[in-house]
Short mmCIF file of C-alpha atoms and ligand atoms in Angstrom, two decimals:
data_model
loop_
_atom_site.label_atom_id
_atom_site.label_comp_id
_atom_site.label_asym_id
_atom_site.label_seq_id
_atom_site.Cartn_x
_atom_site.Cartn_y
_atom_site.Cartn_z
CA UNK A 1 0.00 0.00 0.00
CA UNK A 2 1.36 3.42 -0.98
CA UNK A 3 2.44 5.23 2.25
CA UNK A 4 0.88 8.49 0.92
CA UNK A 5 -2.94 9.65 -0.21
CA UNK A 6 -3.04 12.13 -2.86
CA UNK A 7 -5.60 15.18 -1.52
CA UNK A 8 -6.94 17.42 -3.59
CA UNK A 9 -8.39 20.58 -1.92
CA UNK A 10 -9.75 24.19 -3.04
CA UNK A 11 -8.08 27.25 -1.75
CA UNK A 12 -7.76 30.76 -1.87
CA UNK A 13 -6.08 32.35 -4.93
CA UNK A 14 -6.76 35.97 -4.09
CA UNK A 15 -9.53 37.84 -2.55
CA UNK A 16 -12.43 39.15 -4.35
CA UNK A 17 -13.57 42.49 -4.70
CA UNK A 18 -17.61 42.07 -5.20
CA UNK A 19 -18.99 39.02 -6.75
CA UNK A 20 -16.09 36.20 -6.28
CA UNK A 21 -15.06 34.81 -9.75
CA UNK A 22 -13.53 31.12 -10.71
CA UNK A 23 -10.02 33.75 -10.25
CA UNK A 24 -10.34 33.78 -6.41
CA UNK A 25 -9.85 30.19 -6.41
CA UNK A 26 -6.87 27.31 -7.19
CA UNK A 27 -7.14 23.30 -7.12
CA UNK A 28 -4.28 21.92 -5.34
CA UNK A 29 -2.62 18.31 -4.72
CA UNK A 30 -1.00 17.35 -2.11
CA UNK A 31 0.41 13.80 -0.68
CA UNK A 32 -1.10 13.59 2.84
CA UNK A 33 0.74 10.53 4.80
CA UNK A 34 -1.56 7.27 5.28
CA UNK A 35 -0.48 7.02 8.99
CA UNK A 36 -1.23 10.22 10.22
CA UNK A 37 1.15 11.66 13.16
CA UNK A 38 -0.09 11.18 17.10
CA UNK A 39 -3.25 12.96 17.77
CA UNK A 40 -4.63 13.34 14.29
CA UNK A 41 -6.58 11.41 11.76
CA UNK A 42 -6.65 10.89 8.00
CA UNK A 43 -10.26 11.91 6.45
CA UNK A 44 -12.09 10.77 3.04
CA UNK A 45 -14.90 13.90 2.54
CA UNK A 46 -18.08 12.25 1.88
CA UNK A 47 -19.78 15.86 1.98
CA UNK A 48 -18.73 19.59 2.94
CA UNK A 49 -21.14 22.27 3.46
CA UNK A 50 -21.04 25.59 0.92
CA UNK A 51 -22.52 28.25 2.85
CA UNK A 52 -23.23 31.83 2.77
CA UNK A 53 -20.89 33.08 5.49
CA UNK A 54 -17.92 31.36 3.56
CA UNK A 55 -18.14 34.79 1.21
CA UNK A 56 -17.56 36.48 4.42
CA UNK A 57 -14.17 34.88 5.88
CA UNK A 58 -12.75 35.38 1.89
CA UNK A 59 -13.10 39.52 3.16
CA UNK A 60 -9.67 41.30 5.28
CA UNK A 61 -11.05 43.15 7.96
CA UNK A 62 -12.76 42.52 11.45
CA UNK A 63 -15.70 40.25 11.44
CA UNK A 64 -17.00 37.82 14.22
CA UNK A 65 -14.06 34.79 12.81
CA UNK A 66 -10.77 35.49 11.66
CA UNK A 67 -10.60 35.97 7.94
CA UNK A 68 -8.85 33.30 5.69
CA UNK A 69 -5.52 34.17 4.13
CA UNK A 70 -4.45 33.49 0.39
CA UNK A 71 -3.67 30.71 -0.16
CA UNK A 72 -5.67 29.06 2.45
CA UNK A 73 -7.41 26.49 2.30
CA UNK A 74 -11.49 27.00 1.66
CA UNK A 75 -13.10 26.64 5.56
CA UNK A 76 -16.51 25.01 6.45
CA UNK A 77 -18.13 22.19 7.70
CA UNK A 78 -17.34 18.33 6.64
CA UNK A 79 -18.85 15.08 7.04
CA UNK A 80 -15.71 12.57 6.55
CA UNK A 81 -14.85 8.64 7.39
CA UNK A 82 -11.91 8.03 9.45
CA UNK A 83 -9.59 6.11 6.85
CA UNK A 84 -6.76 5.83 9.61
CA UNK A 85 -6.15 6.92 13.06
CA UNK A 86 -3.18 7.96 15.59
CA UNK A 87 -6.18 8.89 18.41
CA UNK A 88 -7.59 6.39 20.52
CA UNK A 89 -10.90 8.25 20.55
CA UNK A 90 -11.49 7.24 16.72
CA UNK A 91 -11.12 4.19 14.46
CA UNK A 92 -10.99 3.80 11.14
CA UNK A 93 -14.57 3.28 9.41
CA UNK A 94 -16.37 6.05 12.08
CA UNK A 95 -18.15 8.80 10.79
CA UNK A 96 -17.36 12.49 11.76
CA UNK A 97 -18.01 15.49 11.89
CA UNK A 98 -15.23 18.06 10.83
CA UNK A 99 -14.05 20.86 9.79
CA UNK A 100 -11.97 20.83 7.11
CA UNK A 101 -13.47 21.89 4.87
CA UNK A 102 -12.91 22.21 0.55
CA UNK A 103 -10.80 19.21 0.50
CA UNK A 104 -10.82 15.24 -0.59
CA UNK A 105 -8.78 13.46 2.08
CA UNK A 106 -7.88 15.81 5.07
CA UNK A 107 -5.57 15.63 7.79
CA UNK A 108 -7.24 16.45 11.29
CA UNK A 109 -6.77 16.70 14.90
CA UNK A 110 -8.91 14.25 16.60
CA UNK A 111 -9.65 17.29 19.12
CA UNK A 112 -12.04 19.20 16.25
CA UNK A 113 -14.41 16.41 15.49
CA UNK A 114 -17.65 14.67 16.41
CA UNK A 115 -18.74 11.31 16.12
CA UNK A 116 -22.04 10.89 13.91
CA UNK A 117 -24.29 8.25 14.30
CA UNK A 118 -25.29 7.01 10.44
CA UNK A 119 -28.42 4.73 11.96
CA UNK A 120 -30.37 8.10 13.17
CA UNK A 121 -30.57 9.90 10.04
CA UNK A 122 -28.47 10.28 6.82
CA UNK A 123 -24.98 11.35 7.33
CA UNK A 124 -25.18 14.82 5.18
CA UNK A 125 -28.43 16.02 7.34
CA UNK A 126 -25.27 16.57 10.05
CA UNK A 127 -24.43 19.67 7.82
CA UNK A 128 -27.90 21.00 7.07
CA UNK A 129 -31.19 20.58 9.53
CA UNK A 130 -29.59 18.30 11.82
CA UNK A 131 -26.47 20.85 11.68
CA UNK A 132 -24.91 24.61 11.95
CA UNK A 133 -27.95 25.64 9.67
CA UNK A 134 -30.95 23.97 11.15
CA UNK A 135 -29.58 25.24 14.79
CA UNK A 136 -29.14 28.79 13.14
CA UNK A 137 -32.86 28.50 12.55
CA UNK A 138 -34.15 26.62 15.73
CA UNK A 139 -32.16 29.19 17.99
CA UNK A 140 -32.67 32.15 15.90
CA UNK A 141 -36.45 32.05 15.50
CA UNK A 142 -36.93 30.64 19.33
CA UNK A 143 -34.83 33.19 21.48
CA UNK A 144 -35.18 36.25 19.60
CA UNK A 145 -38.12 36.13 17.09
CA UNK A 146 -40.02 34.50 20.35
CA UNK A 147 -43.01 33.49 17.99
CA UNK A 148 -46.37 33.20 19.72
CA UNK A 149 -49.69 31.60 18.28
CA UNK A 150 -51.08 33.32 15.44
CA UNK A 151 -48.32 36.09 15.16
CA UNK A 152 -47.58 36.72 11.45
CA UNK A 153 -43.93 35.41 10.47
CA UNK A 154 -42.45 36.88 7.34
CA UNK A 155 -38.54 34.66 6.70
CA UNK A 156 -36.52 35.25 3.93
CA UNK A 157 -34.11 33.42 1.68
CA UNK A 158 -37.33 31.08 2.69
CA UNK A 159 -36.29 27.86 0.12
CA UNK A 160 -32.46 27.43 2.20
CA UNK A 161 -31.46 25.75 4.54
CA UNK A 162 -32.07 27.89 7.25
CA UNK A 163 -35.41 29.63 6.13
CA UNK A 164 -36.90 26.80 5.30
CA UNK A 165 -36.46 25.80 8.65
CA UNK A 166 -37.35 28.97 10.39
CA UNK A 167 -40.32 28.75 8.19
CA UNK A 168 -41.53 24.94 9.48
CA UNK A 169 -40.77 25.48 13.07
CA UNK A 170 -42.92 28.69 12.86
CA UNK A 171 -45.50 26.41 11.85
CA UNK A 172 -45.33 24.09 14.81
CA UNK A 173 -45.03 27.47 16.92
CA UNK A 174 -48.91 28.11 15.65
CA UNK A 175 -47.57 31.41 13.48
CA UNK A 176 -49.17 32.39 10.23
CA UNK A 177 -46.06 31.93 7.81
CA UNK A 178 -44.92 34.30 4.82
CA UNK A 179 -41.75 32.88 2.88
CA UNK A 180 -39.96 34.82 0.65
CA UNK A 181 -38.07 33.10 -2.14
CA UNK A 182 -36.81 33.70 -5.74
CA UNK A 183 -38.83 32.23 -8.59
CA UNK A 184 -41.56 30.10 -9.17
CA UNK A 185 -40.26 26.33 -8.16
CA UNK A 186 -39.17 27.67 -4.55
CA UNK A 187 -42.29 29.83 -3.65
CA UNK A 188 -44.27 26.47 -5.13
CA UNK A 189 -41.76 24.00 -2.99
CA UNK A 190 -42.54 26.45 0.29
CA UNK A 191 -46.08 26.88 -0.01
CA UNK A 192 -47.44 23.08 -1.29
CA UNK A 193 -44.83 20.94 0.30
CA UNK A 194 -43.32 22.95 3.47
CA UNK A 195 -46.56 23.92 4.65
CA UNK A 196 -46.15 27.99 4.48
CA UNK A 197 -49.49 29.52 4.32
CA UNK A 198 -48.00 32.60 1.87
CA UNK A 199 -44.82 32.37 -0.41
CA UNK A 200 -43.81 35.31 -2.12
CA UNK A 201 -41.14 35.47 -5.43
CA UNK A 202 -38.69 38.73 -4.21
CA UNK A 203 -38.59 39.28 -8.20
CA UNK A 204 -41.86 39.67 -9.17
CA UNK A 205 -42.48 43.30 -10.21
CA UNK A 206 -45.25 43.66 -8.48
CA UNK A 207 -43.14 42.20 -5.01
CA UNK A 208 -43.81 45.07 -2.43
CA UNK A 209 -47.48 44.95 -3.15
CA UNK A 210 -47.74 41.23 -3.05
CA UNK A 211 -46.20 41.69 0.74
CA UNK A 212 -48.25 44.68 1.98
CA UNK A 213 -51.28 42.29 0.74
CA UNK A 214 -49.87 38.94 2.26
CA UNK A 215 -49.47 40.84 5.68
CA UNK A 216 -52.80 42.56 6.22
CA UNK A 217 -52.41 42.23 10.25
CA UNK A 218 -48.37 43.80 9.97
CA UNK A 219 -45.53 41.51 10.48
CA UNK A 220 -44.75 40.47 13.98
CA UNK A 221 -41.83 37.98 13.20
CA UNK A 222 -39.40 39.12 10.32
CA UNK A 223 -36.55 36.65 10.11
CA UNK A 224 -33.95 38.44 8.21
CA UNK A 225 -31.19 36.42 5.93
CA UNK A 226 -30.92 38.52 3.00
CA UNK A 227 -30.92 42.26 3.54
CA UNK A 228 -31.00 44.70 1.08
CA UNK A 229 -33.91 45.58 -1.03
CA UNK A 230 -36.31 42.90 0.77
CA UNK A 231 -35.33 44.72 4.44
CA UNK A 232 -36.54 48.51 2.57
CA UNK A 233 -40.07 46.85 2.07
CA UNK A 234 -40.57 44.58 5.37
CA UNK A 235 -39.44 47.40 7.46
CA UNK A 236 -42.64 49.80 7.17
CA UNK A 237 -45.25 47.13 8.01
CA UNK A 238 -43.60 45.97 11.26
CA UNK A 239 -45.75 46.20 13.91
CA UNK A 240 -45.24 47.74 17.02
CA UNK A 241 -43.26 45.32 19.36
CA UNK A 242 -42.25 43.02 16.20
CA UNK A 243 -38.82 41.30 17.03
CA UNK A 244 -36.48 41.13 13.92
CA UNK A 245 -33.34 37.92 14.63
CA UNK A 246 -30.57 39.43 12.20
CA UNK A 247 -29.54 36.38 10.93
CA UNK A 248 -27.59 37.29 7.48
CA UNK A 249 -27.84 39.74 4.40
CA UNK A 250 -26.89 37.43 1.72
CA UNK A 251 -27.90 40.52 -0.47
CA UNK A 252 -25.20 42.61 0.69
CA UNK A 253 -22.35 40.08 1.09
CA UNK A 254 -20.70 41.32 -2.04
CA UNK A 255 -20.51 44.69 -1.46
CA UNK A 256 -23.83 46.08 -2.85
CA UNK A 257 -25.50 48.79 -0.88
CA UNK A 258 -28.60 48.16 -0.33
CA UNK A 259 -30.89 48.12 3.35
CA UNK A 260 -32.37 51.85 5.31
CA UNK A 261 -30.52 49.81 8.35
CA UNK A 262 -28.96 53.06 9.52
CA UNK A 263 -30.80 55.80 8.15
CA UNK A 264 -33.11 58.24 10.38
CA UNK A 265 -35.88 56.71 9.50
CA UNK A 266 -34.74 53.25 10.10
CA UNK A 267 -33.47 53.94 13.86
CA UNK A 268 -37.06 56.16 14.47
CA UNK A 269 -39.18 53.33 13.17
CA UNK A 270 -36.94 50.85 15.88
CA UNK A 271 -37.88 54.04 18.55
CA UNK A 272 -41.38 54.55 17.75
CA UNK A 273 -42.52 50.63 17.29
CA UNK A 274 -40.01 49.87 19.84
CA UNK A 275 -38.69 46.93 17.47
CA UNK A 276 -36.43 44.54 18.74
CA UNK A 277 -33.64 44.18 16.13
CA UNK A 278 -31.44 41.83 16.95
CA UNK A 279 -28.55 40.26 15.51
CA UNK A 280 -26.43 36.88 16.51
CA UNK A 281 -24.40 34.27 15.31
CA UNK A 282 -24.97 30.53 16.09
CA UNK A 283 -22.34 30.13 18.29
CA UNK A 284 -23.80 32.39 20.90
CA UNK A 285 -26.59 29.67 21.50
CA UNK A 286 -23.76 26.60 21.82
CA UNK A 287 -25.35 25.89 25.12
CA UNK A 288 -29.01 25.02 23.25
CA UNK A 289 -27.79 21.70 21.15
CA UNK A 290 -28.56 19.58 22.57
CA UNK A 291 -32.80 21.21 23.45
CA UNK A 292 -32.10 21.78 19.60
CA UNK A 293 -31.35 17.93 18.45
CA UNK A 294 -33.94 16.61 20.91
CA UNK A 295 -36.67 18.92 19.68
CA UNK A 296 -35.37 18.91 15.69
CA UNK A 297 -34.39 15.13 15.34
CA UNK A 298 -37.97 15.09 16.83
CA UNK A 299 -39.55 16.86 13.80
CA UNK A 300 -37.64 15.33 10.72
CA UNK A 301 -38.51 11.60 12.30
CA UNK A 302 -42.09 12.49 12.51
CA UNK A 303 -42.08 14.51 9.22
CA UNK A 304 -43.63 17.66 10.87
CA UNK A 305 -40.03 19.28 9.55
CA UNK A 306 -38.49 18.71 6.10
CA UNK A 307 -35.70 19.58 4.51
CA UNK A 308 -34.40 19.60 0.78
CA UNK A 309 -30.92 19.08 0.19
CA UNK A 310 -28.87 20.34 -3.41
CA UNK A 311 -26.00 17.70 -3.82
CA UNK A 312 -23.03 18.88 -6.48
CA UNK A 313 -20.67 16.09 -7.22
CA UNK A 314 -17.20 16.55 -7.51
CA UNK A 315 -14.19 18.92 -6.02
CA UNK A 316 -14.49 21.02 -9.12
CA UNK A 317 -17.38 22.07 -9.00
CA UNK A 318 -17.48 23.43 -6.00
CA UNK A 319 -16.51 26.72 -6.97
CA UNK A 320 -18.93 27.81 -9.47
CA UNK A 321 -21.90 26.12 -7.11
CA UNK A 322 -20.42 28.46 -4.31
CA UNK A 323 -20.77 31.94 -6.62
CA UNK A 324 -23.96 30.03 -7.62
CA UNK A 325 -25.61 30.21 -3.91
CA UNK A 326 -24.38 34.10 -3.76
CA UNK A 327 -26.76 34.56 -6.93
CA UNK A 328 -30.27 32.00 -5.82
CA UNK A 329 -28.80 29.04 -7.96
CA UNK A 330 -29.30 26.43 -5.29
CA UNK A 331 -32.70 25.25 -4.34
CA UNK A 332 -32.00 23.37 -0.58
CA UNK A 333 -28.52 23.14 1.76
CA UNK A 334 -26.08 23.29 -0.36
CA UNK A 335 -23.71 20.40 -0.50
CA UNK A 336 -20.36 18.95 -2.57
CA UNK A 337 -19.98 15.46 -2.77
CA UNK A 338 -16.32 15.75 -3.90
P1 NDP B 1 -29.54 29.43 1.50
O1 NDP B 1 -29.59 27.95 1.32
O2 NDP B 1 -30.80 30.15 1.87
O3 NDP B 1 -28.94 30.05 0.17
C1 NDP B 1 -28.83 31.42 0.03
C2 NDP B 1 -30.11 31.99 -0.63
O4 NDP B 1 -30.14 33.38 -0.45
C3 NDP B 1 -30.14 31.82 -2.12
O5 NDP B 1 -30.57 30.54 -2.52
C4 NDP B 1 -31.11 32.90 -2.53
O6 NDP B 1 -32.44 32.40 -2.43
C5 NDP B 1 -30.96 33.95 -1.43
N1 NDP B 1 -30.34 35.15 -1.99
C6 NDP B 1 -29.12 35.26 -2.57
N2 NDP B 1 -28.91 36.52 -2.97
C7 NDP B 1 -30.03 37.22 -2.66
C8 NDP B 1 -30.44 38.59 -2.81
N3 NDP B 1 -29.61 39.47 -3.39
N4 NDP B 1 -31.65 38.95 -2.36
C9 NDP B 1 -32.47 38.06 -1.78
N5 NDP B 1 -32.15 36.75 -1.59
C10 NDP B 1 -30.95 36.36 -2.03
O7 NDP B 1 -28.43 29.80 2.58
P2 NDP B 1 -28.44 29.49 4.15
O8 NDP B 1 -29.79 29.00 4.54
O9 NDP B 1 -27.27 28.68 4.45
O10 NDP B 1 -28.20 30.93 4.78
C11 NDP B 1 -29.25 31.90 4.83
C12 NDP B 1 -28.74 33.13 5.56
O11 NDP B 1 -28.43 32.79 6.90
C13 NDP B 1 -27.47 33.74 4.97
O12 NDP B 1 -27.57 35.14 5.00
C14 NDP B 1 -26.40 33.25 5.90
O13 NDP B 1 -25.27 34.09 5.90
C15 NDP B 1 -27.14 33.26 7.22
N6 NDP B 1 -26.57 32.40 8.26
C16 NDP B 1 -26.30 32.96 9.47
C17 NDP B 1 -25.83 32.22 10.52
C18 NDP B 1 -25.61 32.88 11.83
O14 NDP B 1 -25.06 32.24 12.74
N7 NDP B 1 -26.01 34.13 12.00
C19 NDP B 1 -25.55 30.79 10.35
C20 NDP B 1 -25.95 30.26 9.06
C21 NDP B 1 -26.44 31.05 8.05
P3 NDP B 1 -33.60 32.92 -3.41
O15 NDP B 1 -33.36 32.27 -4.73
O16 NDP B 1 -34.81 32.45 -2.71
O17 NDP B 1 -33.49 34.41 -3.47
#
């Protein structure tokens, strides 16, 4: 047996300025050795995660996680098999959870990962509801959008991973439930098979009108992921005491202005309807996983929460299906099967 693994991985060419572009990124190969040194463990990637925030870390400049440098390896979320092991808490054949993210056959410390269980649900749902996304959601909507019975949620981005999740448990919370996605198959998907009572296309011309009609008692509940031009029209038919979880502005992640966030009228609006605008990362809810896997595992097994999952295959193609979720092209979590 060859005393080496060949292990091909995506990383950082240079940094983008607006929209990232097949530029910003370089294929590498590298021999990782088969017995990894003491402590670590040698991965095969059966999924990573592309997500949103990954735009973010590709930016210099203080955020809430250190940027990546170029030449860096791509970061995010992994679901690998052990193929050998210098730990005694893993063997090979065990499934984990990691962080390695854009790469084939990673080296790890043992420290970083998680063992999955593959007999409670598939392996990639550890990456999307079961995961960083469907927590984002869960915690999100539950702590600061504090949904009561017949309050009227509005959730945008409402197709992804985390909306559609938002969306679903709003549902169980007994909220009336306005998705917003882009085009006709995801505000179909939303409304007939997730359950939302409205879903709403953010392109349609006649888009602000549509949401002033869908929302004739005000919004209570906006759960923001996208920013932008979708914020400027939810904004004005918040009702008084309507609490707005700041979970992402997708919209804005490339540098487009876009969002009345800071302007007078914004911060009297937050003063007058004494909004509660409130942003977080998932982190800050660590504590909640395991209320979070009890309660969500809880939903997917008896169907009362589903999920949608967009599988690319190969290491390749990675990149464009990354610039491709900073532009709608993904319909579900976003995975690479590399
Ligand atoms: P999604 O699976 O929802 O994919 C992103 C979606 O955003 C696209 O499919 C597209 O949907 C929508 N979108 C893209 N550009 C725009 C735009 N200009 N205007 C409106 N919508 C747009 O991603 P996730 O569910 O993984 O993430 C959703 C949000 O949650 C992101 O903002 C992300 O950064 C944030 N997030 C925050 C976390 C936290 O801890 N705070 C953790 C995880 C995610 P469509 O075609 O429907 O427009």
């Amino acid at each position: 047996m060859a005393e080496t693994i060949l292990n091909r991985r995506i990383v950082m060419a240079a940094r983008p300025s607006g929209m990232p572009t097949a530029e910003n990124f370089r294929l590498e190969e590298v021999q990782e050795p088969r017995q990894p040194p003491q402590g670590e463990v040698l991965l095969k990637t059966l999924f990573f995660s592309l997500d949103p925030y990954m735009r973010g870390r590709m930016d210099a400049g203080p955020s809430y996680a250190q940027a990546l440098e170029p030449g860096g390896v791509m970061e995010g979320g992994s679901v690998c098999e052990v193929l050998a092991s210098s730990s005694a808490d893993f063997s090979p054949g065990d499934i984990v959870l990691a962080g390695t993210g854009w790469q084939t056959h990673p080296r790890a410390s043992a420290k970083g990962l998680r063992r999955i269980d593959p007999s409670l649900a598939p392996v990639s749902t550890a990456l999307g509801i079961l995961g960083m996304p469907g927590m984002t959601a869960y915690t999100g909507l539950l702590n600061i959008g504090t949904p009561r019975p017949g309050e009227t949620l509005v959730v945008a981005a409402a197709s992804g991973a985390v909306g559609s999740a938002v969306g679903q448990i709003g549902r169980i919370k007994g909220c009336r439930v306005v998705g917003i996605a882009g085009g006709e198959e995801k505000t179909r998907y939303i409304r007939d098979e997730l359950g939302f009572d409205v879903a709403l296309d953010h392109r349609a011309p006649d888009f602000a009108a549509q949401l002033k009609a869908a929302c004739p008692d005000g919004i209570d509940i906006y759960f923001e992921n996208v920013g932008g031009a979708v914020w400027d029209l939810v904004r004005p038919l918040l009702n008084n005491f309507a609490r707005v979880p700041v979970c992402g502005l997708i919209a804005q992640y490339n540098g487009v202005a876009g969002g009345g966030m800071g302007s007078a009228v914004a911060l009297r609006s937050v003063l007058v309807k004494r909004l509660r605008i409130q942003g977080f990362i998932v982190s800050d809810f660590a504590a909640q996983r395991e209320d979070f896997l009890r309660d969500m595992g809880g939903w997917v097994s008896s169907g009362q929460v589903k999920y949608r999952e967009d599988v690319v295959e190969g290491l390749e193609n990675a990149v464009p299906a990354f610039i491709g979720l900073l532009q709608g092209r993904n319909f579900g979590k976003l995975l690479v099967r590399p």
